[in-house]
Coordinates of N, CA, C and O in Angstrom, one line a residue:
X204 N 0.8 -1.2 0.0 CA 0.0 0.0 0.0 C 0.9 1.3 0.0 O 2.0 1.3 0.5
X205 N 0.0 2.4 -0.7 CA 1.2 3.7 -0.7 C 1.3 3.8 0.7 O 2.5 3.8 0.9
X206 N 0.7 4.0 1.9 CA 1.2 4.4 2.9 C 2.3 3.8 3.7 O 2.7 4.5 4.7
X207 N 2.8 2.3 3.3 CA 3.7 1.9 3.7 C 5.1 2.1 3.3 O 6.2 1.7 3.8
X208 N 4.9 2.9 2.0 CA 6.5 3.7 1.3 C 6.6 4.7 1.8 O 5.8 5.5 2.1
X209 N 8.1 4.7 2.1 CA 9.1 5.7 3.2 C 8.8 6.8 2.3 O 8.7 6.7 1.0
X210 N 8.6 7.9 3.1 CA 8.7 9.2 2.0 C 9.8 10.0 1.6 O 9.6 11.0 0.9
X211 N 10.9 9.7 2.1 CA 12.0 10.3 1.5 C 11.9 11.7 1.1 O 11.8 12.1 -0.1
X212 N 11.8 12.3 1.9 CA 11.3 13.6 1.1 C 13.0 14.7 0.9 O 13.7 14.6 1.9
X213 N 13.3 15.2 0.2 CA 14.2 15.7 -0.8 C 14.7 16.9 0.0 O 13.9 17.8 0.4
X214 N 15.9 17.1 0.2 CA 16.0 18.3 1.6 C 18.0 19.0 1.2 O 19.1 18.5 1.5
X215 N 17.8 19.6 0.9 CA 19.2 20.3 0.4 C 19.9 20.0 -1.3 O 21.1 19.9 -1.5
X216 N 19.2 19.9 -1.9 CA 18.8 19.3 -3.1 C 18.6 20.6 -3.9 O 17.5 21.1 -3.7
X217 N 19.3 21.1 -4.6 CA 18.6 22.6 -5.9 C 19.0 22.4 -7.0 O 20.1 21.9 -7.2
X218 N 17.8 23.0 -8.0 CA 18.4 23.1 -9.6 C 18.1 24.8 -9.8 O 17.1 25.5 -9.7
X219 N 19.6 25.0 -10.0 CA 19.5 26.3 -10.3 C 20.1 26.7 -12.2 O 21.2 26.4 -12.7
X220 N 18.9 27.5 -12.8 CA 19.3 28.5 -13.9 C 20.5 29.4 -13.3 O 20.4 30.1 -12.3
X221 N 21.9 29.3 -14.2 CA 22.6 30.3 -13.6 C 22.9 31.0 -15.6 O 22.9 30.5 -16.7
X222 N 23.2 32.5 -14.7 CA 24.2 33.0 -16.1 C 25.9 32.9 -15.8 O 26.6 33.3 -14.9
X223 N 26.2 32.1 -16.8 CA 27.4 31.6 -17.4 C 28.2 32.6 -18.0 O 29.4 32.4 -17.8
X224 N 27.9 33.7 -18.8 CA 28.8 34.2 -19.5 C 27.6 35.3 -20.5 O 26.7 34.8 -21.1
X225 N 27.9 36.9 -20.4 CA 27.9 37.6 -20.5 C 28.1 38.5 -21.7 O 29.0 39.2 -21.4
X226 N 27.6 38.7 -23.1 CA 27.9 39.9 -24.0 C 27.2 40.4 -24.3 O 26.0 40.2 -24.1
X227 N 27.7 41.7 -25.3 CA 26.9 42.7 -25.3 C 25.6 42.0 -26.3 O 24.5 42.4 -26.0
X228 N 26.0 41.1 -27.4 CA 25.4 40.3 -28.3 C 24.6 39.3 -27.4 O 23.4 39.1 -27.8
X229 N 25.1 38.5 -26.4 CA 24.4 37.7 -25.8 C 24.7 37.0 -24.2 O 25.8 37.1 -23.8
X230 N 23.9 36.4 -23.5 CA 24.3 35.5 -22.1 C 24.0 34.1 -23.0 O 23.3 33.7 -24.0
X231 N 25.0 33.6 -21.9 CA 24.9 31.9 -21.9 C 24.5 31.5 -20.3 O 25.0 31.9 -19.3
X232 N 23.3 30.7 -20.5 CA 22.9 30.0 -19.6 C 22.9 28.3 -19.3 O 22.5 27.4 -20.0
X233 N 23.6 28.1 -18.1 CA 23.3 26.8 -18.1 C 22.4 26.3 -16.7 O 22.1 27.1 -15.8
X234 N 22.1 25.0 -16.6 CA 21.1 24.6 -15.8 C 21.9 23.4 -14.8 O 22.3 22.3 -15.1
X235 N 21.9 24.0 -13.5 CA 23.0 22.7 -12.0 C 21.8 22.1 -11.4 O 20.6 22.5 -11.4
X236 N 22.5 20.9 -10.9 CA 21.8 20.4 -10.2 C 22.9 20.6 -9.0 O 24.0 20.3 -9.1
X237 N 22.6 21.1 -7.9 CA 23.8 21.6 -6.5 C 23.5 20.6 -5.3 O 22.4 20.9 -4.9
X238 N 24.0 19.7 -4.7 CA 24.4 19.0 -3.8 C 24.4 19.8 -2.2 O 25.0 19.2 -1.3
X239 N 23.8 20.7 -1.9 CA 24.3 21.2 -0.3 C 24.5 20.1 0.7 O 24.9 20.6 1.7
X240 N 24.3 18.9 0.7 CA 23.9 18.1 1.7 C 25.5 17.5 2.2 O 26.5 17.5 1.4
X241 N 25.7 17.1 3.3 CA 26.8 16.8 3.5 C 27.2 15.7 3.0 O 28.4 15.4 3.3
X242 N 26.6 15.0 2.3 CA 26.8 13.2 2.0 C 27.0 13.4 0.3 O 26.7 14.5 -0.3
X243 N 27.4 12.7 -0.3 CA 27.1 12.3 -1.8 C 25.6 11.7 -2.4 O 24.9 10.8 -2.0
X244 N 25.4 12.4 -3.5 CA 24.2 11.7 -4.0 C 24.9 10.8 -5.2 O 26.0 11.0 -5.6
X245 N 23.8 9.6 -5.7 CA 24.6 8.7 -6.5 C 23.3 8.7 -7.4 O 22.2 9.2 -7.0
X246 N 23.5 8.2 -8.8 CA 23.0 7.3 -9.6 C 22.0 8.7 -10.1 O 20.8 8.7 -10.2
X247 N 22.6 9.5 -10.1 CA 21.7 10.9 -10.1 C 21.0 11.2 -11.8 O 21.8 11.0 -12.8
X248 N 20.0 11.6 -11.9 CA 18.7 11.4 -13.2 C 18.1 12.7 -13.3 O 17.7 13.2 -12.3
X249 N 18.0 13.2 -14.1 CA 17.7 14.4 -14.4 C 16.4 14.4 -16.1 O 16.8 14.3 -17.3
X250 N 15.6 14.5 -15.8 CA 14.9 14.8 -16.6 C 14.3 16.2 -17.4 O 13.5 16.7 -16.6
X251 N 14.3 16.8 -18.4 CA 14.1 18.0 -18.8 C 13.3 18.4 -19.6 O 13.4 17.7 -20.6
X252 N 12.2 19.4 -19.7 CA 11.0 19.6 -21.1 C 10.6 20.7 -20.2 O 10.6 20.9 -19.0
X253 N 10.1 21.4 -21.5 CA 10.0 23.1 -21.6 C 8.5 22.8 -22.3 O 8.3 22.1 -23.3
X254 N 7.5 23.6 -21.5 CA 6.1 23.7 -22.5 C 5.5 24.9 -22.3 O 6.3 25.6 -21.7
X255 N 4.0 25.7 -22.6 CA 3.5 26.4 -22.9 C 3.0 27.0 -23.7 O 3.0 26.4 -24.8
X256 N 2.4 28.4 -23.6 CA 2.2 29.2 -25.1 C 3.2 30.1 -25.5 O 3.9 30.8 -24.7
X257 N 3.3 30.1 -26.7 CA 3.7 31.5 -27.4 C 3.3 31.7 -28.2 O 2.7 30.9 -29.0
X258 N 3.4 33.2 -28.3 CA 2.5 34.1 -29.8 C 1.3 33.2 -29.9 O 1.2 32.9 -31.1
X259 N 0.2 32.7 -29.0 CA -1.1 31.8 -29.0 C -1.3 30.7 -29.4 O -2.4 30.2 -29.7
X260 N 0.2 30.2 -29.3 CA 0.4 28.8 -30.0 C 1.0 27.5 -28.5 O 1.8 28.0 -27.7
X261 N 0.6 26.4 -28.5 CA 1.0 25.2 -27.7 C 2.2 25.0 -28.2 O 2.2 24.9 -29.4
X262 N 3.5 25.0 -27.5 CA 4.6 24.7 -27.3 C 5.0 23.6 -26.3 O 4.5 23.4 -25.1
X263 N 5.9 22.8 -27.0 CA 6.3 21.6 -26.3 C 7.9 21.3 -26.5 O 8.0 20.9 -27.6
X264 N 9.0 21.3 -26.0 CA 10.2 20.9 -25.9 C 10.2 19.6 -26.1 O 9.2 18.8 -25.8
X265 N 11.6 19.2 -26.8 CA 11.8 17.8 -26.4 C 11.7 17.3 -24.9 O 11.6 18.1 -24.0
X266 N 11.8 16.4 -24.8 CA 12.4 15.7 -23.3 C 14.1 14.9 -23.2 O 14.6 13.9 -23.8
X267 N 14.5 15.6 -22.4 CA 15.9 15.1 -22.5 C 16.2 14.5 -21.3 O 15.9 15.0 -20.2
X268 N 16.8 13.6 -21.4 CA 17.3 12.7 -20.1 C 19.0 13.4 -19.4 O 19.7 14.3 -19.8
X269 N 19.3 12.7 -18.7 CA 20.4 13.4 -18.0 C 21.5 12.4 -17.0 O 21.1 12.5 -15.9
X270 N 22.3 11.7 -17.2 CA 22.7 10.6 -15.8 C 23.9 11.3 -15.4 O 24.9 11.6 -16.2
X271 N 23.8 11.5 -14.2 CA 25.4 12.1 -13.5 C 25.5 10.5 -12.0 O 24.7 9.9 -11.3
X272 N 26.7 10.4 -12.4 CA 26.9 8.6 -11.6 C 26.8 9.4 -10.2 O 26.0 9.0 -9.4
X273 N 27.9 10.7 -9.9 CA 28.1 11.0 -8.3 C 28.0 12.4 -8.4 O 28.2 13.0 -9.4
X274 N 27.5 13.0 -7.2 CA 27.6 14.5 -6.8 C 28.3 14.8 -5.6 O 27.6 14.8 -4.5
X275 N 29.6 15.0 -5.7 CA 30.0 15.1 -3.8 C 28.9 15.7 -3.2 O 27.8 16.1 -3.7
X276 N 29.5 15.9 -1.8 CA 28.6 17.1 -1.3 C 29.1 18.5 -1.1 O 30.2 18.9 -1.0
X277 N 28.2 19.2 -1.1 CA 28.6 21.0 -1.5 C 29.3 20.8 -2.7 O 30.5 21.2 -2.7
X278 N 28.7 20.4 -3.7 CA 29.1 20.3 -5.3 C 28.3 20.5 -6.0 O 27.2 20.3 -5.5
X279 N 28.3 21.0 -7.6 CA 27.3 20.8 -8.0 C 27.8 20.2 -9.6 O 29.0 20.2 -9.9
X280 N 26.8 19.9 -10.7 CA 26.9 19.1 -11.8 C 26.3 20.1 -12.9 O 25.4 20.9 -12.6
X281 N 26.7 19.9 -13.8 CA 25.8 20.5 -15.2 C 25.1 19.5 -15.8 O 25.6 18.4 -16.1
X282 N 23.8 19.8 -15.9 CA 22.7 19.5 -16.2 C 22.8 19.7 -18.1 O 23.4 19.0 -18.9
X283 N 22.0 21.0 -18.4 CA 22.1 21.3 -19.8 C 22.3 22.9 -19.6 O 22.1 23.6 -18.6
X284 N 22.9 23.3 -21.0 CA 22.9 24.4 -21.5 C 21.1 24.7 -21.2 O 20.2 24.0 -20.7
X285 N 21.2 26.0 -21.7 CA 19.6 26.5 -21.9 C 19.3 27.8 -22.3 O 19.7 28.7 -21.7
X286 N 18.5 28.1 -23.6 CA 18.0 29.3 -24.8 C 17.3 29.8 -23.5 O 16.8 29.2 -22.6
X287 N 17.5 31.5 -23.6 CA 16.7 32.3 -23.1 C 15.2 32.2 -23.7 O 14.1 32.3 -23.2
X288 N 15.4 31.9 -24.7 CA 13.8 31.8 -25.4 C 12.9 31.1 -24.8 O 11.8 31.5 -24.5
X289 N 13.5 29.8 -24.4 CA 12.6 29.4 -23.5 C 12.0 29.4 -22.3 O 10.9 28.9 -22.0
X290 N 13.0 30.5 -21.5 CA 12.4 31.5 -21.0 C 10.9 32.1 -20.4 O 10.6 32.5 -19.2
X291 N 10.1 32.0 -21.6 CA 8.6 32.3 -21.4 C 8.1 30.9 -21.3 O 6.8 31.0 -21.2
X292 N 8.3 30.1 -21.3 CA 7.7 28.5 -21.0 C 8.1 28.3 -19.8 O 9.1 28.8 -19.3
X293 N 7.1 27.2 -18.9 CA 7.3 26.8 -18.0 C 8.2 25.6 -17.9 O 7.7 24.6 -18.3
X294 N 9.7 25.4 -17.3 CA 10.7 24.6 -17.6 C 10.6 23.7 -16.4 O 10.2 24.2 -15.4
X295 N 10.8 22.6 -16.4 CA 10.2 20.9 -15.5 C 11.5 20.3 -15.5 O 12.0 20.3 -16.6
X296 N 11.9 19.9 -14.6 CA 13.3 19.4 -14.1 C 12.6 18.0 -13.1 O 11.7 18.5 -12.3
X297 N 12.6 17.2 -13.0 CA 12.8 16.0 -12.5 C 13.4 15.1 -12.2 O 13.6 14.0 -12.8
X298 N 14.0 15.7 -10.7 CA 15.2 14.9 -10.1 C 15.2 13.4 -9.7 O 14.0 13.3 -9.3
X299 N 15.7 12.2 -9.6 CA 15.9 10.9 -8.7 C 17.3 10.9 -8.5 O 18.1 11.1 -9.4
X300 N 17.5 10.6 -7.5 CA 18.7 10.3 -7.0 C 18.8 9.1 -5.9 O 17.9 8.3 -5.7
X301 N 20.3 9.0 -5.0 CA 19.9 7.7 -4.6 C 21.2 8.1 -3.4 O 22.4 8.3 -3.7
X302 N 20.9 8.1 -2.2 CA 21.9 7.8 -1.1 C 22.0 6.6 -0.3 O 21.0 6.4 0.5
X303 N 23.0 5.7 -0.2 CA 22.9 4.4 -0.3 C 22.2 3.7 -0.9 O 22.6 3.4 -2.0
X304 N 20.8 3.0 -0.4 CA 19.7 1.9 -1.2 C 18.2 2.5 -1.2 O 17.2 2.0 -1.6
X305 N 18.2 4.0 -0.5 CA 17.6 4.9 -0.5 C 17.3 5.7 -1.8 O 18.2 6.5 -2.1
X306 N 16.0 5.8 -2.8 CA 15.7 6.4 -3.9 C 15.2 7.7 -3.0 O 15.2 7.6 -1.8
X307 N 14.9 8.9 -3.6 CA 14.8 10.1 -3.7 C 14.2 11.0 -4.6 O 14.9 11.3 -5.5
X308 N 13.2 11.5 -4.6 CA 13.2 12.0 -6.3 C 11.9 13.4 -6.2 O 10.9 13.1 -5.6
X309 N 12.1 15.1 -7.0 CA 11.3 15.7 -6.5 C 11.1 16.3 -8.0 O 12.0 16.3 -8.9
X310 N 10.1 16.7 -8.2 CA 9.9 18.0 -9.3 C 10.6 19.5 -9.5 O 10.5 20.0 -8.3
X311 N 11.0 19.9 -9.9 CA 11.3 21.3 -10.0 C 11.1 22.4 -11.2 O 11.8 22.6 -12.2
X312 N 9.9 23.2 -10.8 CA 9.7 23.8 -11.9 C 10.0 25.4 -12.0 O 9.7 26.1 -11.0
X313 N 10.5 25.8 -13.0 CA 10.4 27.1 -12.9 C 9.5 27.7 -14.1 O 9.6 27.5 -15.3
X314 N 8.3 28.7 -13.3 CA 7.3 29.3 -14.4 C 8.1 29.8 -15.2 O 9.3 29.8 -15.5
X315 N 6.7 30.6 -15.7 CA 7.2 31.2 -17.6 C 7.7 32.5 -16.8 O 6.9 33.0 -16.0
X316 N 8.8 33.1 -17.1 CA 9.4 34.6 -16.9 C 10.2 34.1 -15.5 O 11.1 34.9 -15.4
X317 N 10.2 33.4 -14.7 CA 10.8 33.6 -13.7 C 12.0 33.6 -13.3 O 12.3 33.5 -12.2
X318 N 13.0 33.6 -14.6 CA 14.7 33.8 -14.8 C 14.4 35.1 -15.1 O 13.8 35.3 -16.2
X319 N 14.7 35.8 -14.4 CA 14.8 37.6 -14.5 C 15.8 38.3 -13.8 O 16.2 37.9 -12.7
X320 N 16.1 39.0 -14.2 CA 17.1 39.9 -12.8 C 16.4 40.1 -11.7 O 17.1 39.7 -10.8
X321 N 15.3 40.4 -11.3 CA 14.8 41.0 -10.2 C 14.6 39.4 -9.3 O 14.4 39.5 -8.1
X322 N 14.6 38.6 -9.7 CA 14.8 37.1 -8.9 C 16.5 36.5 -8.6 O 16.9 35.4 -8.0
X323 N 17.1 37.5 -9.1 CA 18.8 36.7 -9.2 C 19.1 36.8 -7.8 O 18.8 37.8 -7.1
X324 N 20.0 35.5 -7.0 CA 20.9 35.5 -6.3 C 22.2 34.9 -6.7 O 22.5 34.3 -7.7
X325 N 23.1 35.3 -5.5 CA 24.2 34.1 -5.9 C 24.6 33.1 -5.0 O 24.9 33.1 -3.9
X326 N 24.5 32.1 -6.2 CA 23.7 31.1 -6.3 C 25.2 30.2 -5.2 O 26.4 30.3 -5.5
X327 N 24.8 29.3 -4.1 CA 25.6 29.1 -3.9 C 26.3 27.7 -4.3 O 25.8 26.9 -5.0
X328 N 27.5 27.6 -3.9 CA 28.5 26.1 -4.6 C 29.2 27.0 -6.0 O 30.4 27.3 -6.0
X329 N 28.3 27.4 -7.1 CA 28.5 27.9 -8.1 C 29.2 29.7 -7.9 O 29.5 30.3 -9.0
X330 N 29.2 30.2 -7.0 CA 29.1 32.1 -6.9 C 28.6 32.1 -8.0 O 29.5 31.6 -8.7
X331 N 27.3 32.4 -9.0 CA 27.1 32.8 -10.1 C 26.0 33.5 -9.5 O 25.7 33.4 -8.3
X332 N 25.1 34.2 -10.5 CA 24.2 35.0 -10.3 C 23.4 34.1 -11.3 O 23.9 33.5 -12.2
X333 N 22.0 34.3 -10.7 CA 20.9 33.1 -11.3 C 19.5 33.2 -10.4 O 19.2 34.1 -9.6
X334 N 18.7 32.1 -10.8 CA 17.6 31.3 -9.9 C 17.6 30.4 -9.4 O 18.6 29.7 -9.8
X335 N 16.9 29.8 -8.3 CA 17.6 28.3 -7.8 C 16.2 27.9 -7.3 O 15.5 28.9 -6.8
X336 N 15.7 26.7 -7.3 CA 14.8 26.2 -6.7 C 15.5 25.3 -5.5 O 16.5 24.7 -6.0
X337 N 15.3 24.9 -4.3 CA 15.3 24.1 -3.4 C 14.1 23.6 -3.4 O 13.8 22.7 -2.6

């Protein structure tokens, strides 16, 4: 029965949009998965897809998968690059991971517009300036 599965619930665990690199022509963005927890995560899964409207049209991203074998702790991993364009879509990250024989696994979404300056910190593990979901 579902009530007898451990809930593992997901606790120092972030995927943060950061900016990578800066011109006058353009930023490069890429997308972490950051480790704060004192332990290593293993066997780590990342799932990725961008959807919504634009210009009054249904938009849908590929789905891309992701495997990182280890994440120390207070470390973090590259995930994917990522188009500002997408930007106005709502972007879905779905983590599993695994600490010992322990699965783990949470959603993370960030809405449409919500990589903006007026949301940036810096971001920590990375110093970069960005968004971060915990």
């Amino acid at each position: 029965m579902k009530k007898d599965l451990p809930s593992n619930i997901v606790e120092d665990i972030a995927i943060a949009v950061a900016l990578e690199k800066e011109s006058v022509e353009s930023k490069i963005w890429y997308v972490y998965v950051i480790n704060l927890k004192d332990e290593p995560i293993e066997n780590v899964l990342v799932t990725s897809k961008g959807y919504g409207e634009k210009n009054g049209e249904h938009v849908k991203t590929s789905v891309l998968r992701h495997m990182i074998p280890l994440i120390e702790p207070n470390a973090s991993a590259l995930i994917e690059p990522i188009d500002e364009a997408t930007f106005g879509l709502t972007n879905e990250y779905w983590l599993s991971y695994y600490i010992g024989r322990d699965i783990f696994d949470k959603k993370f979404i960030f809405l449409p517009e919500s990589v903006v300056e007026s949301n940036f910190i810096r971001i920590p593990v990375l110093n970069k300036p960005g968004v971060m979901i915990r």
